[in-house]
Tab-separated table of C-alpha atoms and ligand atoms in Angstrom:
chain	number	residue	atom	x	y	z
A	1	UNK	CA	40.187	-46.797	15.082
A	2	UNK	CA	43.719	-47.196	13.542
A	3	UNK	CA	45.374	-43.960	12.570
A	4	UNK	CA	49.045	-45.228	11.753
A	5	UNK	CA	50.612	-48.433	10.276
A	6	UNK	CA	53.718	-49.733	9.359
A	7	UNK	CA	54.812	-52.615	7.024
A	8	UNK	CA	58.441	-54.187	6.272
A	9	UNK	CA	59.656	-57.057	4.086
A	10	UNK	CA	61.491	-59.852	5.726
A	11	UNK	CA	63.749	-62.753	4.736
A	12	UNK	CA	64.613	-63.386	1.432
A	13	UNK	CA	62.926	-60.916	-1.202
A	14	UNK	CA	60.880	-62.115	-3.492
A	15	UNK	CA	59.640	-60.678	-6.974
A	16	UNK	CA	55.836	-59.206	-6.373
A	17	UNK	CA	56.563	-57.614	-3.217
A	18	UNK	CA	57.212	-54.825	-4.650
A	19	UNK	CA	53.221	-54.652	-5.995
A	20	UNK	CA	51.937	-55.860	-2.236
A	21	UNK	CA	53.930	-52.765	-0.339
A	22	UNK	CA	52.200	-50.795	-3.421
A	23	UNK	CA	48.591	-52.034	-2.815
A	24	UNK	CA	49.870	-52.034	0.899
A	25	UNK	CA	50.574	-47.902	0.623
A	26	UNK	CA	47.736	-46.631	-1.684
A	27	UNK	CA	44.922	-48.854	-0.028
A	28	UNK	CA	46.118	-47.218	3.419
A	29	UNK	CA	46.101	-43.575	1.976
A	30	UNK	CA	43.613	-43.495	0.586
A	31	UNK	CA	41.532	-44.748	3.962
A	32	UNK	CA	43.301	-42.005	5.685
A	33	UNK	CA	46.061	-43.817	7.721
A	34	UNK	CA	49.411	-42.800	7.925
A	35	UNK	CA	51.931	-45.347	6.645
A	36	UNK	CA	55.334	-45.668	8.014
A	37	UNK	CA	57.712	-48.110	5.330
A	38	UNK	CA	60.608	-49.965	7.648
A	39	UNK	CA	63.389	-50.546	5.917
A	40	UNK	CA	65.306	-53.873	6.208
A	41	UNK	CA	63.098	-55.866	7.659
A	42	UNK	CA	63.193	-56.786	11.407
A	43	UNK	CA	66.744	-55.629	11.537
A	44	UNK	CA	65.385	-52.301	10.491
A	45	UNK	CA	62.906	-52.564	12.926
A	46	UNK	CA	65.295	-52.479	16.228
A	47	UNK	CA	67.464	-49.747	13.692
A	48	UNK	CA	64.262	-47.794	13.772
A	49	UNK	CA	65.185	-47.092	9.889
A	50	UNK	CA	61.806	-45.691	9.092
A	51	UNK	CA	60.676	-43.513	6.136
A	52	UNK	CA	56.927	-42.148	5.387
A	53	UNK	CA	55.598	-43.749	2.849
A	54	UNK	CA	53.487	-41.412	0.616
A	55	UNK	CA	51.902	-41.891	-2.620
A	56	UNK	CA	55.036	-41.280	-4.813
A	57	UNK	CA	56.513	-43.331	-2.596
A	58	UNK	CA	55.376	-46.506	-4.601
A	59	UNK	CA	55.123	-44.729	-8.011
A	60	UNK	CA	56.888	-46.793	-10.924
A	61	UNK	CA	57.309	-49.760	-8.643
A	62	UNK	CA	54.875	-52.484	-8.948
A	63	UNK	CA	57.143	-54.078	-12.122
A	64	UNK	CA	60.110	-54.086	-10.074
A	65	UNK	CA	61.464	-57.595	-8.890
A	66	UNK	CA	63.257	-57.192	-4.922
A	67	UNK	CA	62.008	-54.662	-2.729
A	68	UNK	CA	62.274	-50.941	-1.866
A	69	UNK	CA	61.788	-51.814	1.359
A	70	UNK	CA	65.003	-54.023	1.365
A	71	UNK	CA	64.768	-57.066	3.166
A	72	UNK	CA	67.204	-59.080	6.122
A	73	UNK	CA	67.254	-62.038	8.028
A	74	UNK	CA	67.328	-60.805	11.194
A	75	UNK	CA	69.443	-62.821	14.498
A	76	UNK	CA	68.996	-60.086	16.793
A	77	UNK	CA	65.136	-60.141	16.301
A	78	UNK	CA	64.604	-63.955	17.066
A	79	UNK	CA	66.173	-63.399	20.866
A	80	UNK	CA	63.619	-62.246	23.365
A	81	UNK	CA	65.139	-59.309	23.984
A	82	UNK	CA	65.135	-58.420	20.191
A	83	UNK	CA	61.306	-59.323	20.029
A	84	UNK	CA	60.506	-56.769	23.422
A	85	UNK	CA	62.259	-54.101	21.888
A	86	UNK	CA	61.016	-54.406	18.354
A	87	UNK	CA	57.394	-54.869	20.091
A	88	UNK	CA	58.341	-51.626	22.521
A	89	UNK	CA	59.355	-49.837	19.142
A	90	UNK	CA	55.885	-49.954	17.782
A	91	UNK	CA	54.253	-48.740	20.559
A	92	UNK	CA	56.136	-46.033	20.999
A	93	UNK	CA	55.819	-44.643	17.615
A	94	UNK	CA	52.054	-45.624	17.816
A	95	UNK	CA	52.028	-47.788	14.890
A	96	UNK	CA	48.169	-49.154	15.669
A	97	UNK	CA	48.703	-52.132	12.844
A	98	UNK	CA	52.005	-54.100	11.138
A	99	UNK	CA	51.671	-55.334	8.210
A	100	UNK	CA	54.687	-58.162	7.770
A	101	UNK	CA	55.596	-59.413	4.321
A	102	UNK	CA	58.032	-62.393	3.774
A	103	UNK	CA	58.306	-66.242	4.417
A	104	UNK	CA	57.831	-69.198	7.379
A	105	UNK	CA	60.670	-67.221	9.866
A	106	UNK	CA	58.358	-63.207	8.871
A	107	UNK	CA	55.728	-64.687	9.779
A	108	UNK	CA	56.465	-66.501	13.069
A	109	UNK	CA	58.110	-63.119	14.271
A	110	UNK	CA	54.237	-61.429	13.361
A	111	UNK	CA	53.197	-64.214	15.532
A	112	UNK	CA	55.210	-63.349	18.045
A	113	UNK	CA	54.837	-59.814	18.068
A	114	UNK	CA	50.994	-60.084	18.043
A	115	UNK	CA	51.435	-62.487	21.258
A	116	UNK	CA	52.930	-59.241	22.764
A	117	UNK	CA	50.031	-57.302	21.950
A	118	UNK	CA	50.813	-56.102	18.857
A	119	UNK	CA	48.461	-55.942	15.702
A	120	UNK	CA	50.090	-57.690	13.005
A	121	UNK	CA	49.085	-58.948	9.583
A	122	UNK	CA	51.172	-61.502	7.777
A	123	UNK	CA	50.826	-61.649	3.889
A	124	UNK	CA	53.254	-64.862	2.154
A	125	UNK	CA	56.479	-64.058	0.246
A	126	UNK	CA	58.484	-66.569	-0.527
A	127	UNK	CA	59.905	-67.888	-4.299
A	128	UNK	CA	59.757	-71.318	-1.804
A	129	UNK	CA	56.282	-72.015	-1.527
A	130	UNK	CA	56.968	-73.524	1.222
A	131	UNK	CA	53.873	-71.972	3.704
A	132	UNK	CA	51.223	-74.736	3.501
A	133	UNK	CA	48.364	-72.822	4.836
A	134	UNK	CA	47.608	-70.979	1.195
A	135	UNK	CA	48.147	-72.303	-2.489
A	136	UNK	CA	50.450	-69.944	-3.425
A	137	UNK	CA	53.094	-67.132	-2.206
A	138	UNK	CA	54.110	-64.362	-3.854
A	139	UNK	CA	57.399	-64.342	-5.672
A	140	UNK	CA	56.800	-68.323	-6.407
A	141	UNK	CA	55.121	-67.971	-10.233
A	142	UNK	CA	57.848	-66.065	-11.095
A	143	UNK	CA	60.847	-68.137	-9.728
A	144	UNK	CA	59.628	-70.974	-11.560
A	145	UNK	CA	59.319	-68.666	-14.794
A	146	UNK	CA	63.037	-67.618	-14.580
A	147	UNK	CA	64.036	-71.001	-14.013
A	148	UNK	CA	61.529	-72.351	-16.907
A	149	UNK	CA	63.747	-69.775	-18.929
A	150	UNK	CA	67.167	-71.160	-18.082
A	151	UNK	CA	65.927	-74.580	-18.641
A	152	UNK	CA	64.563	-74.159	-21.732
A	153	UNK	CA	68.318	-72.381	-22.581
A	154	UNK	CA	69.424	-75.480	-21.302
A	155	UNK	CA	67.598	-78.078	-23.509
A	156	UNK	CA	68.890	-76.294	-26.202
A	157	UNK	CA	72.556	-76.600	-25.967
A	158	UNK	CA	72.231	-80.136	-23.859
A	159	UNK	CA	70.198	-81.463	-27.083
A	160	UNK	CA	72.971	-79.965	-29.339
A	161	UNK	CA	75.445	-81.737	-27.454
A	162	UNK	CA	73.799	-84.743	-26.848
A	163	UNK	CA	74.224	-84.091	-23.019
A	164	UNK	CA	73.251	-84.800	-19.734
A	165	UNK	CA	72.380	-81.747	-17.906
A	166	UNK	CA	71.890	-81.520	-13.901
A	167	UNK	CA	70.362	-78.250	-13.169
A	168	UNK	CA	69.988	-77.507	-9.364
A	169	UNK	CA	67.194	-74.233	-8.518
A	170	UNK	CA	66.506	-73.261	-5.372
A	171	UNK	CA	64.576	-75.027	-2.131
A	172	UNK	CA	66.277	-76.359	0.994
A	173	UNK	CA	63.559	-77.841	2.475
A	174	UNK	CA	60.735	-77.430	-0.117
A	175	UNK	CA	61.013	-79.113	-3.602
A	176	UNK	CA	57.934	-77.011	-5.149
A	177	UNK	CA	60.027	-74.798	-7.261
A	178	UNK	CA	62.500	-78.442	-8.614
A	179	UNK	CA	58.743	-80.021	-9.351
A	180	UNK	CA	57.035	-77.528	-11.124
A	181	UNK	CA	60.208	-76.652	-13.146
A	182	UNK	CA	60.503	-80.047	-13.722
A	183	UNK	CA	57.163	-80.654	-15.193
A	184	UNK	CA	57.038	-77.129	-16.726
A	185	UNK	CA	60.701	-77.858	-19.042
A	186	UNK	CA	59.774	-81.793	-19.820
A	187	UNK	CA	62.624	-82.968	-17.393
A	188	UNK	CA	63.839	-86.806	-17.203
A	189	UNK	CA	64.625	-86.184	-13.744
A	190	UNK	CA	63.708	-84.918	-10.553
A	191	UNK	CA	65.591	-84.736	-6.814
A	192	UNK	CA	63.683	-83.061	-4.098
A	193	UNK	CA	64.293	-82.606	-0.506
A	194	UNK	CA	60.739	-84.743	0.054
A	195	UNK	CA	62.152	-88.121	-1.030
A	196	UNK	CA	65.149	-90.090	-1.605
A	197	UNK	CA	66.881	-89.586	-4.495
A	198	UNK	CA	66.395	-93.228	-7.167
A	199	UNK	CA	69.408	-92.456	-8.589
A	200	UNK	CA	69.957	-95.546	-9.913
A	201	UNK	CA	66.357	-95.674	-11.236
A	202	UNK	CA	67.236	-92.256	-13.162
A	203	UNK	CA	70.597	-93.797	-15.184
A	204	UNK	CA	67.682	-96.667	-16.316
A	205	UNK	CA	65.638	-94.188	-17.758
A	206	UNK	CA	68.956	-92.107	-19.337
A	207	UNK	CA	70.051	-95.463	-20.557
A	208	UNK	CA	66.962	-96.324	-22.443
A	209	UNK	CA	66.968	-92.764	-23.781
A	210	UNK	CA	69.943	-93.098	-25.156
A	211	UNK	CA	69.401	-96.429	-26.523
A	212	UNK	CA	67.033	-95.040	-28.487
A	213	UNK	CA	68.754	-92.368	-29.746
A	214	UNK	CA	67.397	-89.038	-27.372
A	215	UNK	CA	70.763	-87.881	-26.038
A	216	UNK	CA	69.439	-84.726	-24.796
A	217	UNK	CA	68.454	-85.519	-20.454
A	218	UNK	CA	67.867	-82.776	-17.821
A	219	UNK	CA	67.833	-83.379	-13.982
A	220	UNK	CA	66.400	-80.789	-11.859
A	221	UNK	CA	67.837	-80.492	-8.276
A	222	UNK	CA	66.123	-78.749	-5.538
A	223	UNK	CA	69.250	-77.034	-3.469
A	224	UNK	CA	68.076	-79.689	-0.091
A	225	UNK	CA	68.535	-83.180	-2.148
A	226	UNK	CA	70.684	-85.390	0.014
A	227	UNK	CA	73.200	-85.673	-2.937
A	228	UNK	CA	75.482	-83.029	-3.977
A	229	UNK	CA	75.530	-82.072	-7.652
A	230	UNK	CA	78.977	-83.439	-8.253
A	231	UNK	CA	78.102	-86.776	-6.541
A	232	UNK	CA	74.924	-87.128	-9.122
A	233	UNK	CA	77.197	-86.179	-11.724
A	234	UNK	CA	79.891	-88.624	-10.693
A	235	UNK	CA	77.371	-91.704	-10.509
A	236	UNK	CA	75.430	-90.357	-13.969
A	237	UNK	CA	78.647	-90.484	-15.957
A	238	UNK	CA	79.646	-93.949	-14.739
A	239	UNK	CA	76.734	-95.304	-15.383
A	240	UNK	CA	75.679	-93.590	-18.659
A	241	UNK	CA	78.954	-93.340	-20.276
A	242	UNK	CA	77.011	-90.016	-21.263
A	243	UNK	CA	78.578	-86.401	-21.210
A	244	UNK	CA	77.616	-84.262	-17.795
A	245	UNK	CA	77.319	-80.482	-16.749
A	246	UNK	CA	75.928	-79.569	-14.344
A	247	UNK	CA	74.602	-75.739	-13.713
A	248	UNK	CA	73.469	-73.880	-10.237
A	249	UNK	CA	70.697	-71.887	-10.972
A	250	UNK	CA	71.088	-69.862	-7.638
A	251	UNK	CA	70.178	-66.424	-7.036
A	252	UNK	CA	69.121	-65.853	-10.459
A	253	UNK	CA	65.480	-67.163	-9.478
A	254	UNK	CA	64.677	-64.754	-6.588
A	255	UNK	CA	65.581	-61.670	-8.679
A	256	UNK	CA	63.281	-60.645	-12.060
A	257	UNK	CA	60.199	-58.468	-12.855
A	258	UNK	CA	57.370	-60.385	-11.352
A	259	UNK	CA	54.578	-62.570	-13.496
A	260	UNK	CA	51.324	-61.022	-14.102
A	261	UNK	CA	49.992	-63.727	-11.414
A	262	UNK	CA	52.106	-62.805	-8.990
A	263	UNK	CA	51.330	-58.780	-9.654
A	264	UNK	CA	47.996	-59.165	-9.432
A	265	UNK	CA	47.976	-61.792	-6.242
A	266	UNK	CA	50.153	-59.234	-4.184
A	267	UNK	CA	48.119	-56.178	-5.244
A	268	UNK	CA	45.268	-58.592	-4.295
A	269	UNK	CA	46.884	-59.049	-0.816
A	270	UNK	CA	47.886	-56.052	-0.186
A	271	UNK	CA	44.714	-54.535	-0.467
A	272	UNK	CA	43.418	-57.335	1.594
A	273	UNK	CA	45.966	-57.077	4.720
A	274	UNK	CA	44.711	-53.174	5.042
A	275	UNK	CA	41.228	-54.091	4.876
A	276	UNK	CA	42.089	-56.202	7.764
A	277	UNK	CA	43.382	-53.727	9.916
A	278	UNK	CA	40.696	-51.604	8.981
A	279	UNK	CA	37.914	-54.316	10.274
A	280	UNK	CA	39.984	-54.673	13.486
A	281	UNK	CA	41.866	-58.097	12.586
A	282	UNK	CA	45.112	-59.131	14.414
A	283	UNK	CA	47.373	-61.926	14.516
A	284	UNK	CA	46.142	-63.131	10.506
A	285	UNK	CA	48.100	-64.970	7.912
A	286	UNK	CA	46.648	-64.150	4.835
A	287	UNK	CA	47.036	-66.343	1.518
A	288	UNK	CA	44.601	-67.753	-1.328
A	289	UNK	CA	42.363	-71.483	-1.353
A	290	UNK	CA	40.748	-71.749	-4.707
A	291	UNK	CA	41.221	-68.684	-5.771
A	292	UNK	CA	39.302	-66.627	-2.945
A	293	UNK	CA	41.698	-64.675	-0.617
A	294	UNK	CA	41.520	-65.505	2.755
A	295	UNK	CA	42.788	-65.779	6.430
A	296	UNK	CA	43.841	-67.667	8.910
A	297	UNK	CA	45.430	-66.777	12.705
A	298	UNK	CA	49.024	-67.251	12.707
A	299	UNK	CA	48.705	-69.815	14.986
A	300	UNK	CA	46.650	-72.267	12.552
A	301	UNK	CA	48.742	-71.491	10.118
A	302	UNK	CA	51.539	-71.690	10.650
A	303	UNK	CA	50.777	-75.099	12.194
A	304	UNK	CA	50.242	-76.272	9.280
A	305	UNK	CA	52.901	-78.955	7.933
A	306	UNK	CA	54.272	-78.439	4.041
A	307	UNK	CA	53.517	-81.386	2.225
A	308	UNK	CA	55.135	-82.533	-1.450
A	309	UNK	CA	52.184	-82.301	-3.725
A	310	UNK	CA	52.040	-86.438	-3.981
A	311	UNK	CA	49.587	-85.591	-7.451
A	312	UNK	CA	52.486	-83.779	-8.862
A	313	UNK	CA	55.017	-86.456	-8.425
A	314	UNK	CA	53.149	-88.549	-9.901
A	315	UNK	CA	52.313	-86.750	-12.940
A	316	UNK	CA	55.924	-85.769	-13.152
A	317	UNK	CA	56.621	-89.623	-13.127
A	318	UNK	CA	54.090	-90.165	-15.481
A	319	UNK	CA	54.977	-87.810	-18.307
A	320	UNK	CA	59.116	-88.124	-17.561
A	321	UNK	CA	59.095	-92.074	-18.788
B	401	F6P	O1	64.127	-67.148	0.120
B	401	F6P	C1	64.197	-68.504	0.016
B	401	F6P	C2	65.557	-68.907	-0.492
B	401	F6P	O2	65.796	-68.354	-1.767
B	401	F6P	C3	65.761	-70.414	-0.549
B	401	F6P	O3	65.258	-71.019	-1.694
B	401	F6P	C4	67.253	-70.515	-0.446
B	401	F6P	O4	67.591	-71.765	0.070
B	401	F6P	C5	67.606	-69.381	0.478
B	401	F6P	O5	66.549	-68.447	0.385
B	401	F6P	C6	68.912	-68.694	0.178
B	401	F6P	O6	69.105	-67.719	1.158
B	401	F6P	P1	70.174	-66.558	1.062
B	401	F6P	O7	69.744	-65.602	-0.016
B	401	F6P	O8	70.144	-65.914	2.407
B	401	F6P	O9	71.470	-67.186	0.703
């Protein structure tokens, strides 16, 4: 019988967590529990900078990109020491169930609390999408909507212009968001942290473009592409003879009021990671395969190795030429 939780958001925010501590809150008070909000993630945790969450608590919320929780990356957590005392810090204010929201690094601390004996929960929130074990993570849909906007703001003046734009969005390690952006505005290019840049093999394509009279070229980036924006723009402008900017999308994508997908998937979650708790699940990842919600233990995973999307690519390569 659990009587009290607790939930935080970790790592970077992520627009839709917002609706997931919502569905988090009300699905949890209205079972009965008492629900304890932790502010700042696992920083907050060792601050013990709680606050009850109540019903108003999460009133006028679930449109709001970031989170009222605030978030951190947390250095003191990851030490064993940190993880003890966080774990030590539940137990004595008898939270019976955790509910963690955030990316890879959230979820491997739920992990590790659970290994210390603590019930924890783990739903994905990431604009990344770089958590393998589920199809999508919250905050994702809508990164790729705010950087479909600036794109498409982009085409315009680069077509005007007759210019070469190199537009870099966000993703050290995980191209997803430079993909689907890249299909999503009609790009000519694409760099991802996944595969070696063909940079020589994009100025062809430019080249012919521009042979045939379509001036207007943009190159998405993802942030962990072995070659620097100024390097690309160096080789593009030698080779093309064309006219390059190049623009840093930045934090601009992890800010914004989330997309109805990514509303509804973290109310969906939300309601789904209290369920959990209720049934007397610990140690579960949560996420969505073909549209059905389900879970997996952290261990599994979070074993799990992120893949590029090879379909993708190729449909990007397809419909880029
Ligand atoms: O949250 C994921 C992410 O936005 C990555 O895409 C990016 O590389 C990183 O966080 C930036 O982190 P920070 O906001 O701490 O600079």
């Amino acid at each position: 019988m659990i009587k009290k939780i607790a939930l935080l958001t970790s790592g970077g925010d992520a627009p839709g967590m917002n609706a997931a501590i919502r569905a988090v809150v009300k699905t949890a008070l209205k079972n009965e529990l008492e629900v304890i909000g932790i502010r700042r993630g696992y920083e907050g945790l060792l601050d013990q900078d709680f606050i009850e969450m109540k019903r108003g608590s999460v009133s006028d919320i679930l449109q709001r990109g970031g989170t009222m929780l605030l978030t951190a990356r947390s250095e003191r957590f990851k030490t064993p020491q940190g993880l003890a005392a966080g774990a030590e810090i539940l137990r004595k204010n008898q939270i019976d169930g955790l509910v963690v929201i955030g990316g890879n690094g959230s979820l491997c601390g739920a992990q590790k609390l659970n290994e210390l004996g603590i019930t924890t929960i783990g739903l994905p929130a990431t604009i990344d999408n770089d958590l393998a074990y589920t199809e999508a993570s919250i905050g994702f849909d809508t990164a790729i909507n705010t950087a479909l906007y600036a794109l498409g703001n982009l085409r315009d003046t680069s077509y005007s212009h007759g210019r070469v734009n190199v537009v870099q969005v966000m993703g050290r390690h995980c191209g997803d968001i430079a993909l689907h952006a890249a299909i999503g505005c009609g790009a000519e290019g694409v760099f991802l942290p996944e595969r070696e840049p063909d940079i020589m093999g994009l100025c062809n394509i430019i080249n012919k473009r521009r042979d045939l009279g379509c001036l207007l070229n943009i190159v998405v980036v993802a942030e962990g592409c072995p070659l620097s924006l100024e390097e690309i723009k160096a080789v593009l402008t030698k080779q093309t003879g064309a006219e390059v900017r190049t623009t840093v999308l930045g934090h601009i994508q992890r800010g914004g009021s989330p997309t109805s997908y990514d509303r509804l998937f973290a109310s969906r979650l939300g309601a789904y990671a209290v369920d959990l708790l209720l049934k007397g699940a610990s140690g579960r990842a949560c996420g969505i395969k073909y549209g059905r919600l389900v879970d997996f233990s952290f261990e599994d995973a979070l074993a799990i190795k992120k893949n590029l999307d090879e379909s993708l690519y190729e449909l990007f390569e397809l419909l880029s030429k």
